[in-house]
Amino acid sequence: MSEETIEYHWGKHHRTYVDNLNRQIDGTDLDGNSLEDTMVILYNKGDILPAFNNAAQAWNHDFFWESMKPGGGGRPSGELLKLIERDFGSLKKFLDEFKTAASAQFGSGWAWLAYKESRLDVGNVLNPLQSGEDKKLVVVKTPNAVNPLVWNYYYPLLTIDVWEVLIKFTLCYSGFETVKTIISFH
Ligand SMILES: [Fe+2]
């Protein structure tokens, strides 16, 4: 990713979400909450736009910057690699699924590696039965600003800004290489 892209994306794009959110919540009940709490509270209030959008985009971008480093993070190892192999079959299958999610998200949005917690653990009375889909790593995609944390039982581990993938595609990098090289695994 070029210096110009980072400057623009971090210095203007991300900055605007933060500044707008601060303006919108200044003096309200939300002032003083963590960014994560602000995002979840706004989502659950059904206040999807515009404050939720700004809160979630600010959170997502913070997390996105933490998901990469110069030269990439290399191959995951240890417990994470074991879980990836258990839940996706192999590292390659995970990367393929992640790439597909990023490229299949229409318009702007996010692709995520997330841990899906048991619904039993969060006391969700509407869905009390533990499912085979619980307690494992999953790839999910979200439109616009939406973040898996608002679904209550998904914990993000890694993300890619789909807008960023589109930039990479226009520069003729393959999505697979993009995902593999710019992201470090948490
Ligand atoms: Fe972005």
Short mmCIF file of C-alpha atoms and ligand atoms in Angstrom, two decimals:
data_model
loop_
_atom_site.label_atom_id
_atom_site.label_comp_id
_atom_site.label_asym_id
_atom_site.label_seq_id
_atom_site.Cartn_x
_atom_site.Cartn_y
_atom_site.Cartn_z
CA MET A 1 0.00 0.00 0.00
CA SER A 2 1.50 3.34 -1.00
CA GLU A 3 2.39 6.12 1.41
CA GLU A 4 -0.09 8.34 -0.41
CA THR A 5 -2.88 5.81 0.13
CA ILE A 6 -2.11 5.54 3.83
CA GLU A 7 -1.87 9.33 4.21
CA TYR A 8 -5.19 9.84 2.52
CA HIS A 9 -6.98 6.94 4.15
CA TRP A 10 -5.71 7.54 7.68
CA GLY A 11 -5.23 11.31 7.59
CA LYS A 12 -8.49 12.30 5.89
CA HIS A 13 -10.91 9.40 5.54
CA HIS A 14 -10.48 7.95 9.04
CA ARG A 15 -10.04 11.42 10.61
CA THR A 16 -13.42 12.54 9.24
CA TYR A 17 -15.26 9.68 10.97
CA VAL A 18 -13.62 10.56 14.28
CA ASP A 19 -14.28 14.30 13.99
CA ASN A 20 -17.90 13.84 12.93
CA LEU A 21 -18.60 11.36 15.71
CA ASN A 22 -17.10 13.67 18.32
CA ARG A 23 -19.34 16.45 17.09
CA GLN A 24 -22.42 14.23 17.12
CA ILE A 25 -22.02 12.82 20.63
CA ASP A 26 -20.60 15.90 22.33
CA GLY A 27 -22.74 16.64 25.38
CA THR A 28 -24.98 13.57 24.90
CA ASP A 29 -25.29 10.48 27.14
CA LEU A 30 -22.82 8.74 24.86
CA ASP A 31 -20.02 11.14 25.65
CA GLY A 32 -17.55 9.29 27.89
CA ASN A 33 -18.32 5.76 26.69
CA SER A 34 -15.62 3.74 25.00
CA LEU A 35 -15.71 3.78 21.23
CA GLU A 36 -16.73 0.11 21.21
CA ASP A 37 -19.62 0.71 23.62
CA THR A 38 -20.72 3.78 21.67
CA MET A 39 -20.84 1.74 18.49
CA VAL A 40 -22.87 -1.11 20.03
CA ILE A 41 -25.26 1.22 21.88
CA LEU A 42 -25.97 3.21 18.71
CA TYR A 43 -26.54 0.04 16.70
CA ASN A 44 -28.98 -1.34 19.27
CA LYS A 45 -30.83 1.94 19.32
CA GLY A 46 -31.42 1.48 15.61
CA ASP A 47 -29.52 4.67 15.04
CA ILE A 48 -27.68 3.25 12.07
CA LEU A 49 -26.92 6.62 10.50
CA PRO A 50 -25.08 8.80 10.85
CA ALA A 51 -23.58 8.46 14.35
CA PHE A 52 -23.36 4.66 14.22
CA ASN A 53 -21.67 4.88 10.86
CA ASN A 54 -19.03 7.23 12.22
CA ALA A 55 -18.46 5.24 15.43
CA ALA A 56 -18.19 1.90 13.66
CA GLN A 57 -15.99 3.24 10.85
CA ALA A 58 -13.67 4.79 13.45
CA TRP A 59 -13.48 1.45 15.33
CA ASN A 60 -13.09 -0.58 12.16
CA HIS A 61 -10.27 1.59 10.86
CA ASP A 62 -8.42 1.50 14.19
CA PHE A 63 -8.62 -2.27 14.04
CA PHE A 64 -7.66 -2.36 10.37
CA TRP A 65 -4.43 -0.41 11.00
CA GLU A 66 -3.59 -2.83 13.77
CA SER A 67 -4.18 -5.71 11.38
CA MET A 68 -1.18 -4.91 9.21
CA LYS A 69 2.48 -4.06 9.35
CA PRO A 70 5.23 -3.42 6.83
CA GLY A 71 6.18 -6.63 5.09
CA GLY A 72 3.19 -8.48 6.51
CA GLY A 73 2.99 -10.62 9.58
CA GLY A 74 4.02 -13.90 8.03
CA ARG A 75 2.43 -17.24 8.61
CA PRO A 76 0.25 -17.61 11.67
CA SER A 77 1.48 -20.21 14.13
CA GLY A 78 0.64 -21.90 17.39
CA GLU A 79 -2.90 -21.98 18.67
CA LEU A 80 -4.23 -19.69 15.95
CA LEU A 81 -2.86 -21.88 13.16
CA LYS A 82 -4.35 -24.94 14.86
CA LEU A 83 -7.76 -23.28 15.02
CA ILE A 84 -7.53 -22.12 11.39
CA GLU A 85 -6.68 -25.65 10.30
CA ARG A 86 -9.43 -27.11 12.46
CA ASP A 87 -12.13 -24.71 11.28
CA PHE A 88 -11.18 -24.07 7.65
CA GLY A 89 -9.21 -27.20 6.77
CA SER A 90 -5.97 -25.37 5.96
CA LEU A 91 -4.39 -21.92 5.95
CA LYS A 92 -4.85 -21.78 2.17
CA LYS A 93 -8.56 -22.57 2.47
CA PHE A 94 -8.94 -19.81 5.07
CA LEU A 95 -7.14 -17.28 2.84
CA ASP A 96 -9.26 -18.33 -0.14
CA GLU A 97 -12.43 -17.86 1.89
CA PHE A 98 -11.21 -14.51 3.25
CA LYS A 99 -10.34 -13.33 -0.25
CA THR A 100 -13.70 -14.45 -1.60
CA ALA A 101 -15.52 -12.62 1.21
CA ALA A 102 -13.54 -9.44 0.54
CA SER A 103 -14.10 -9.54 -3.19
CA ALA A 104 -17.77 -10.57 -2.92
CA GLN A 105 -18.72 -7.69 -0.64
CA PHE A 106 -20.57 -5.42 -3.01
CA GLY A 107 -19.60 -1.78 -2.69
CA SER A 108 -17.84 -0.77 0.48
CA GLY A 109 -17.65 -2.92 3.56
CA TRP A 110 -15.38 -5.22 5.51
CA ALA A 111 -14.25 -8.84 5.51
CA TRP A 112 -13.48 -10.35 8.91
CA LEU A 113 -11.95 -13.34 10.57
CA ALA A 114 -13.97 -13.65 13.74
CA TYR A 115 -14.40 -16.09 16.59
CA LYS A 116 -18.01 -17.13 16.92
CA GLU A 117 -18.78 -17.62 20.58
CA SER A 118 -21.48 -19.94 21.87
CA ARG A 119 -24.88 -18.32 21.98
CA LEU A 120 -25.37 -20.10 25.31
CA ASP A 121 -22.64 -18.00 26.85
CA VAL A 122 -24.36 -14.72 26.11
CA GLY A 123 -27.76 -15.74 27.48
CA ASN A 124 -29.54 -15.35 24.19
CA VAL A 125 -32.94 -16.76 25.15
CA LEU A 126 -34.19 -16.58 21.58
CA ASN A 127 -31.50 -18.99 20.47
CA PRO A 128 -30.72 -21.14 23.48
CA LEU A 129 -29.53 -24.25 21.67
CA GLN A 130 -25.87 -24.56 21.02
CA SER A 131 -25.26 -24.99 17.34
CA GLY A 132 -22.48 -26.75 15.45
CA GLU A 133 -21.62 -23.33 14.09
CA ASP A 134 -20.70 -22.01 17.51
CA LYS A 135 -17.29 -21.78 19.14
CA LYS A 136 -15.21 -21.63 16.03
CA LEU A 137 -13.44 -19.28 13.65
CA VAL A 138 -15.57 -17.95 10.82
CA VAL A 139 -15.16 -15.59 7.90
CA VAL A 140 -17.90 -13.01 7.65
CA LYS A 141 -18.44 -9.91 5.56
CA THR A 142 -20.31 -6.80 6.54
CA PRO A 143 -21.70 -3.92 4.47
CA ASN A 144 -20.65 -0.29 4.97
CA ALA A 145 -19.73 0.33 8.61
CA VAL A 146 -21.25 -2.76 10.24
CA ASN A 147 -18.94 -4.61 12.62
CA PRO A 148 -19.48 -8.20 13.84
CA LEU A 149 -19.33 -7.00 17.47
CA VAL A 150 -22.84 -5.62 17.07
CA TRP A 151 -24.10 -9.17 16.48
CA ASN A 152 -23.20 -9.89 20.07
CA TYR A 153 -21.43 -13.21 19.81
CA TYR A 154 -18.75 -12.57 17.17
CA TYR A 155 -15.27 -11.39 18.17
CA PRO A 156 -13.19 -9.86 15.37
CA LEU A 157 -9.60 -11.11 15.02
CA LEU A 158 -8.62 -9.67 11.67
CA THR A 159 -10.17 -7.38 9.10
CA ILE A 160 -9.65 -5.94 5.68
CA ASP A 161 -11.23 -2.77 4.39
CA VAL A 162 -12.94 -3.76 1.16
CA TRP A 163 -12.34 -0.29 -0.21
CA GLU A 164 -8.66 -1.11 0.22
CA VAL A 165 -9.02 -4.38 -1.67
CA LEU A 166 -10.64 -2.51 -4.55
CA ILE A 167 -7.69 -0.15 -4.68
CA LYS A 168 -5.37 -3.12 -4.81
CA PHE A 169 -7.40 -4.72 -7.58
CA THR A 170 -7.13 -1.57 -9.64
CA LEU A 171 -3.37 -1.79 -9.20
CA CYS A 172 -3.53 -5.32 -10.58
CA TYR A 173 -2.55 -7.15 -7.42
CA SER A 174 -4.48 -10.30 -6.81
CA GLY A 175 -6.77 -10.22 -3.81
CA PHE A 176 -5.08 -13.33 -2.50
CA GLU A 177 -1.67 -11.67 -2.48
CA THR A 178 -3.18 -8.56 -0.91
CA VAL A 179 -4.71 -10.49 1.94
CA LYS A 180 -1.58 -12.56 2.41
CA THR A 181 0.93 -9.72 2.30
CA ILE A 182 -0.59 -6.66 3.92
CA ILE A 183 -2.18 -8.34 6.88
CA SER A 184 -0.46 -9.55 10.01
CA PHE A 185 -2.29 -12.15 12.00
CA HIS A 186 -3.26 -11.31 15.56
FE FE B 1 -11.53 2.89 4.78
#
